[in-house]
Short mmCIF file of C-alpha atoms in Angstrom, two decimals:
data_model
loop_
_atom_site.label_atom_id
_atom_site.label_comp_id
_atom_site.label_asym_id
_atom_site.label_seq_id
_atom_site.Cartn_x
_atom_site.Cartn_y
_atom_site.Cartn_z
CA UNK A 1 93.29 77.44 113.94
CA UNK A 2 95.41 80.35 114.29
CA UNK A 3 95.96 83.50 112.15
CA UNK A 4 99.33 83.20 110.34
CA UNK A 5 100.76 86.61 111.21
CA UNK A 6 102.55 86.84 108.12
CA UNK A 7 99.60 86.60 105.89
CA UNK A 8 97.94 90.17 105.22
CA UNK A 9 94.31 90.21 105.60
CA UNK A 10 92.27 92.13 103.04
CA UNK A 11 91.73 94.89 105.63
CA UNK A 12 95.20 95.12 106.51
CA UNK A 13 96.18 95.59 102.57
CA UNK A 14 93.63 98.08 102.13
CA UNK A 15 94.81 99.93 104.69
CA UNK A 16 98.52 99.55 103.76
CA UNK A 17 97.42 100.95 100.07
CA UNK A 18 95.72 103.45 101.78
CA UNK A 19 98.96 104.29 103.34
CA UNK A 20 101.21 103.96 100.26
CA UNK A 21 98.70 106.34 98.08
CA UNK A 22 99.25 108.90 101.06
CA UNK A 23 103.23 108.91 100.76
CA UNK A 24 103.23 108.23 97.58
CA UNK A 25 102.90 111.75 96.36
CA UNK A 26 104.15 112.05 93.31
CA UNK A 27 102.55 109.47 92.02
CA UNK A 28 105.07 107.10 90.80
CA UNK A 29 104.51 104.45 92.15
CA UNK A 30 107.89 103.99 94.70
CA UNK A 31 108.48 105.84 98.29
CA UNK A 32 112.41 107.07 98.11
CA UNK A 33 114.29 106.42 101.10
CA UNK A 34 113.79 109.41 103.38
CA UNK A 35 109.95 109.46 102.97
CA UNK A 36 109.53 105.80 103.63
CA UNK A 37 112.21 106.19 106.58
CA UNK A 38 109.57 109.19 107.55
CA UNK A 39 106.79 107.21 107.44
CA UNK A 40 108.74 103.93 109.52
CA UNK A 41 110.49 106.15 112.20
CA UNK A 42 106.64 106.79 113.01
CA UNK A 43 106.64 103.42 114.74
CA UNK A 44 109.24 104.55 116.72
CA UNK A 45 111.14 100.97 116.88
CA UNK A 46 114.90 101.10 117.10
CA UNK A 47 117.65 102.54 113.72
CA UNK A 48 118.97 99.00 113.64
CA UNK A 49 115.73 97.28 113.72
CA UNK A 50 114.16 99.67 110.75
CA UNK A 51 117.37 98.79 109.13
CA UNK A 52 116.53 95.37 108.98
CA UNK A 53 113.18 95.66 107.98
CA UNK A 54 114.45 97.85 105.05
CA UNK A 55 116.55 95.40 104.39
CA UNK A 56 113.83 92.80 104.08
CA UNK A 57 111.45 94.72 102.49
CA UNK A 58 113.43 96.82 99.48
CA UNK A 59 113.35 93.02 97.46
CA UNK A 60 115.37 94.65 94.89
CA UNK A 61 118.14 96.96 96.65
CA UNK A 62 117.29 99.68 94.61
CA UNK A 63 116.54 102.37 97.59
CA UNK A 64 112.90 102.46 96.67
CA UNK A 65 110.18 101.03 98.17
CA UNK A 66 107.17 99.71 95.40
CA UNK A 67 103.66 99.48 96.64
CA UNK A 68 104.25 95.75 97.29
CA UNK A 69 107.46 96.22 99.19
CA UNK A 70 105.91 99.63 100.75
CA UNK A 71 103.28 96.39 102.05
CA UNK A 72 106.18 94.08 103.38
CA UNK A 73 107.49 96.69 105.69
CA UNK A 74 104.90 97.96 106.89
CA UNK A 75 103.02 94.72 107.73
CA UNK A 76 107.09 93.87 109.10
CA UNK A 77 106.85 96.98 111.29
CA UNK A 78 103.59 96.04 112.98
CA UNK A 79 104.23 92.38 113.79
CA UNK A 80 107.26 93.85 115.44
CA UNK A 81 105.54 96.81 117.27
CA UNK A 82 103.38 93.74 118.38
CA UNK A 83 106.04 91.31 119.91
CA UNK A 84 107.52 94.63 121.46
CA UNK A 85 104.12 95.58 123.09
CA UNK A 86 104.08 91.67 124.22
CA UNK A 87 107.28 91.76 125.53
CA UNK A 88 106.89 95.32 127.49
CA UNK A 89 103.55 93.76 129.18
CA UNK A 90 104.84 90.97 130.34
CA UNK A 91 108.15 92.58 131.84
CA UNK A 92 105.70 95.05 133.36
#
């Protein structure tokens, strides 16, 4: 059977956490919005498509990202760096 690619495997949270703790500087728990766009501009995928995976991922529209919605975009981010990688090699 294949691997839902919207379910986070342990090793994929961990590593997301591990990510999170690293921005997460202050401690408090929430990335503002220039140090998670920081962190998602890293991917280097398209303004309007970073938009929408803000959009997606802030649950709560407060311009904050939690630990859990810190998780949404990231694991967002790399199923779309995927299907872009996909895409690239088979246009190649």
């Amino acid at each position: 059977m294949p691997r839902d690619p919207f379910r986070v495997s342990p090793q994929e949270l961990q590593e997301y956490k591990r990510l999170f703790d690293i921005y997460d500087v202050n401690h408090t728990g929430f990335l503002d919005g220039p140090v998670a766009a920081e962190y998602l501009t890293q991917s280097r995928l398209p303004q309007p498509i970073l938009h929408n995976i803000w959009n997606l991922a802030d649950r709560d529209h407060d311009g904050l990202l939690s630990e859990y919605e810190f998780i949404i975009a990231t694991h967002i981010t790399k199923l779309v760096q995927s299907r872009v990688g996909e895409k690239r090699a088979a246009d190649g």
